Coordinates of C-alpha atoms in Angstrom, one line a residue:
M128 CA -21.2 -17.2 20.8
P129 CA -17.6 -17.2 22.1
D130 CA -16.4 -14.1 23.9
L131 CA -14.0 -13.0 21.2
D132 CA -12.7 -9.5 20.4
L133 CA -9.7 -9.0 18.2
V134 CA -9.4 -11.6 15.4
P135 CA -6.4 -11.5 13.0
L136 CA -7.2 -10.9 9.3
R137 CA -5.0 -13.1 7.2
R138 CA -7.1 -14.0 4.2
A139 CA -9.8 -12.0 2.2
L140 CA -12.1 -12.9 -0.6
I141 CA -13.0 -9.9 -2.9
S142 CA -15.6 -10.2 -5.6
V143 CA -17.4 -7.0 -6.6
S144 CA -19.5 -5.7 -9.5
D145 CA -18.9 -2.0 -8.6
K146 CA -15.1 -1.6 -8.6
T147 CA -15.0 2.0 -7.5
G148 CA -12.1 2.5 -5.2
L149 CA -11.2 -1.2 -5.4
I150 CA -7.5 -0.9 -6.3
E151 CA -6.7 1.7 -3.6
R152 CA -8.4 -0.4 -1.0
A153 CA -6.9 -3.6 -2.1
Q154 CA -3.4 -2.0 -2.1
R155 CA -3.9 -1.2 1.6
L156 CA -5.0 -4.7 2.2
A157 CA -2.0 -6.1 0.5
A158 CA 0.3 -3.8 2.4
A159 CA -1.1 -5.4 5.6
E160 CA 0.1 -8.8 4.2
V161 CA -3.4 -10.2 3.7
E162 CA -3.8 -12.9 1.1
I163 CA -6.4 -12.0 -1.4
L164 CA -8.7 -14.4 -3.2
S165 CA -10.8 -13.2 -6.1
T166 CA -12.9 -14.0 -9.1
G167 CA -13.6 -13.0 -12.7
G168 CA -13.4 -9.3 -13.5
T169 CA -12.3 -8.4 -10.0
L170 CA -9.4 -10.8 -10.2
K171 CA -8.3 -9.3 -13.5
A172 CA -8.6 -5.7 -12.2
L173 CA -6.4 -6.6 -9.2
R174 CA -3.8 -8.4 -11.3
D175 CA -3.7 -5.6 -13.9
A176 CA -2.9 -3.2 -11.1
G177 CA -0.1 -5.4 -9.9
I178 CA -1.8 -6.7 -6.8
A179 CA -1.2 -10.3 -6.0
A180 CA -4.4 -12.3 -5.9
L181 CA -5.3 -16.0 -6.1
D182 CA -8.1 -17.2 -8.3
V183 CA -10.9 -18.8 -6.3
A184 CA -10.9 -21.5 -8.9
E185 CA -7.4 -22.5 -7.7
V186 CA -8.7 -22.9 -4.2
T187 CA -11.8 -24.9 -5.2
A188 CA -10.1 -26.9 -8.0
F189 CA -13.2 -26.3 -9.9
P190 CA -13.5 -23.9 -12.9
E191 CA -15.9 -21.0 -13.2
M192 CA -18.6 -22.0 -15.6
M193 CA -22.0 -21.2 -17.1
A194 CA -20.9 -17.7 -18.0
G195 CA -20.1 -16.9 -14.4
R196 CA -23.3 -18.3 -12.9
L197 CA -21.3 -20.9 -11.0
K198 CA -18.0 -19.9 -9.4
T199 CA -18.2 -19.4 -5.6
L200 CA -20.9 -21.9 -4.7
H201 CA -18.4 -24.4 -3.4
P202 CA -17.6 -26.0 0.1
R203 CA -14.0 -24.6 0.0
V204 CA -15.5 -21.1 -0.2
H205 CA -18.4 -21.5 2.2
G206 CA -16.5 -23.7 4.5
G207 CA -13.8 -21.0 4.7
L208 CA -16.5 -18.5 5.6
L209 CA -18.5 -20.7 8.0
G210 CA -15.7 -22.6 9.8
R211 CA -15.6 -21.9 13.5
R212 CA -12.1 -21.4 14.6
D213 CA -12.7 -22.8 18.1
N214 CA -14.8 -25.9 17.0
D215 CA -12.7 -29.1 16.9
Q216 CA -15.0 -30.7 14.3
D217 CA -14.9 -27.6 12.0
I218 CA -11.1 -27.5 12.3
T219 CA -10.8 -31.2 11.5
D220 CA -13.1 -30.9 8.5
M221 CA -11.3 -27.8 7.2
A222 CA -7.9 -29.6 7.4
Q223 CA -9.2 -32.8 5.9
H224 CA -10.8 -31.1 2.9
A225 CA -8.2 -28.4 2.4
I226 CA -10.5 -25.5 3.2
P227 CA -8.7 -22.3 3.9
A228 CA -10.1 -20.0 6.5
I229 CA -11.5 -16.7 5.1
D230 CA -11.4 -13.7 7.5
L231 CA -12.8 -11.0 5.3
L232 CA -15.4 -11.0 2.6
Y233 CA -16.0 -7.9 0.4
V234 CA -18.9 -8.4 -2.0
N235 CA -21.2 -5.9 -3.7
L236 CA -24.0 -7.5 -5.6
Y237 CA -24.9 -7.7 -9.2
P238 CA -26.7 -4.4 -10.0
F239 CA -30.2 -5.8 -10.1
E240 CA -31.9 -2.6 -8.9
D241 CA -30.1 -0.4 -11.4
T242 CA -30.8 -2.8 -14.2
V243 CA -34.5 -2.7 -13.5
A244 CA -34.4 1.1 -13.1
K245 CA -33.0 1.2 -16.7
C246 CA -36.1 -0.7 -17.9
A247 CA -34.0 -3.6 -19.1
E248 CA -35.6 -6.5 -20.8
Y249 CA -36.8 -9.5 -18.7
A250 CA -33.9 -11.8 -19.5
T251 CA -31.3 -9.1 -18.6
C252 CA -33.0 -8.5 -15.3
V253 CA -33.0 -12.2 -14.5
E254 CA -29.2 -12.5 -15.3
N255 CA -28.6 -9.7 -12.9
I256 CA -30.0 -11.6 -10.0
D257 CA -27.0 -12.5 -7.8
L258 CA -26.8 -15.9 -6.2
G259 CA -23.3 -16.5 -5.1
G260 CA -22.9 -13.0 -3.6
P261 CA -25.9 -13.2 -1.2
A262 CA -25.0 -16.7 -0.2
M263 CA -21.4 -15.7 0.7
I264 CA -22.6 -12.6 2.5
R265 CA -25.1 -14.6 4.6
A266 CA -22.4 -17.2 5.5
A267 CA -19.9 -14.6 6.5
A268 CA -22.4 -12.6 8.5
K269 CA -23.5 -15.8 10.4
N270 CA -19.9 -16.4 11.3
H271 CA -19.2 -12.8 12.4
A272 CA -17.5 -14.2 15.5
W273 CA -14.5 -14.6 13.2
V274 CA -15.3 -13.1 9.8
A275 CA -15.7 -9.4 8.8
V276 CA -18.2 -8.9 5.9
C277 CA -18.3 -5.8 3.7
V278 CA -21.1 -5.0 1.3
D279 CA -19.8 -1.6 0.2
G280 CA -16.6 0.5 0.1
E281 CA -17.5 2.3 3.3
D282 CA -17.5 -1.1 5.1
F283 CA -14.1 -2.0 3.6
D284 CA -12.7 1.3 4.7
A285 CA -13.8 0.6 8.3
V286 CA -12.1 -2.8 8.2
L287 CA -8.9 -1.4 6.7
D288 CA -8.8 1.4 9.4
S289 CA -9.4 -1.3 12.0
I290 CA -6.5 -3.6 11.0
E291 CA -4.2 -0.7 10.7
A292 CA -5.1 0.4 14.2
N293 CA -5.1 -3.1 15.7
A294 CA -2.0 -4.8 14.4
G295 CA -3.9 -6.6 11.6
A296 CA -7.1 -7.6 13.5
T297 CA -10.8 -6.7 13.6
P298 CA -12.8 -6.2 16.8
L299 CA -16.0 -8.1 17.5
D300 CA -18.1 -4.9 17.8
L301 CA -17.2 -4.0 14.2
R302 CA -17.9 -7.5 12.9
K303 CA -21.3 -7.5 14.6
R304 CA -22.2 -4.1 13.0
L305 CA -21.0 -5.3 9.6
A306 CA -23.1 -8.5 9.9
A307 CA -26.2 -6.5 10.8
K308 CA -25.8 -4.3 7.8
S309 CA -25.1 -7.2 5.5
Y310 CA -28.4 -8.9 6.4
G311 CA -30.1 -5.6 5.8
R312 CA -28.5 -5.5 2.3
T313 CA -29.5 -9.0 1.3
A314 CA -33.1 -8.5 2.7
A315 CA -33.4 -5.3 0.6
Y316 CA -32.0 -7.1 -2.5
D317 CA -34.4 -10.0 -2.2
A318 CA -37.3 -7.6 -1.6
A319 CA -36.4 -5.7 -4.8
I320 CA -36.4 -9.0 -6.8
A321 CA -39.7 -10.1 -5.3
N322 CA -41.3 -6.7 -6.0
W323 CA -40.1 -6.7 -9.5
F324 CA -41.6 -10.1 -10.1
A325 CA -44.9 -8.9 -8.6
E326 CA -45.0 -5.9 -10.8
Y327 CA -44.1 -8.0 -13.9
L328 CA -46.9 -10.5 -13.1
E329 CA -49.3 -7.7 -12.2
I330 CA -50.1 -9.0 -8.7
P331 CA -50.6 -6.7 -5.7
S332 CA -47.6 -7.9 -3.7
P333 CA -45.2 -10.8 -3.6
A334 CA -46.6 -13.9 -2.1
Y335 CA -44.8 -15.2 1.0
R336 CA -45.4 -17.3 4.1
A337 CA -44.4 -15.8 7.4
M338 CA -43.5 -18.3 10.1

């Protein structure tokens, strides 16, 4: 990994199920002159509050479809999260395919655990299994040398405090800690899904193969 510390935060992607505190935090982000990309209900909430935000579909040139099942699983999203800023091939690929670099990801996942806790029917539980969110979180966390990834409001607050204290940049130590927490969140989320299936199928534990 390159020896990087402060990385400027110029563009953020926000897509959240739990919108608690979203507007106040996004206002701080906008005040720092960070471009905001967003999707669906999050995009509507931001725009209704007068916060400028670009629809991810305008970046991907591909519409959201299948009732929201397919919206962020696109190279222009994942390329923006995964592109290494010091890798010549990555830089060339991003330029050639119009992939914008994304410096911050704020995602909290579909409320699968809460849906199960409410004893929802099987189909409802399945529809609350998030796909795009965990994929983006994992991509951003892998590329934490350049990208800050937030899985809850507390993380977002830490990033906002950081850019306000560091002339619009995030430090590597913070990005590492956020990446570690993010992988913990996706691991717990997948474990909850696997355990739910095991209970539904009445088997002792989820089957898996450890390598």
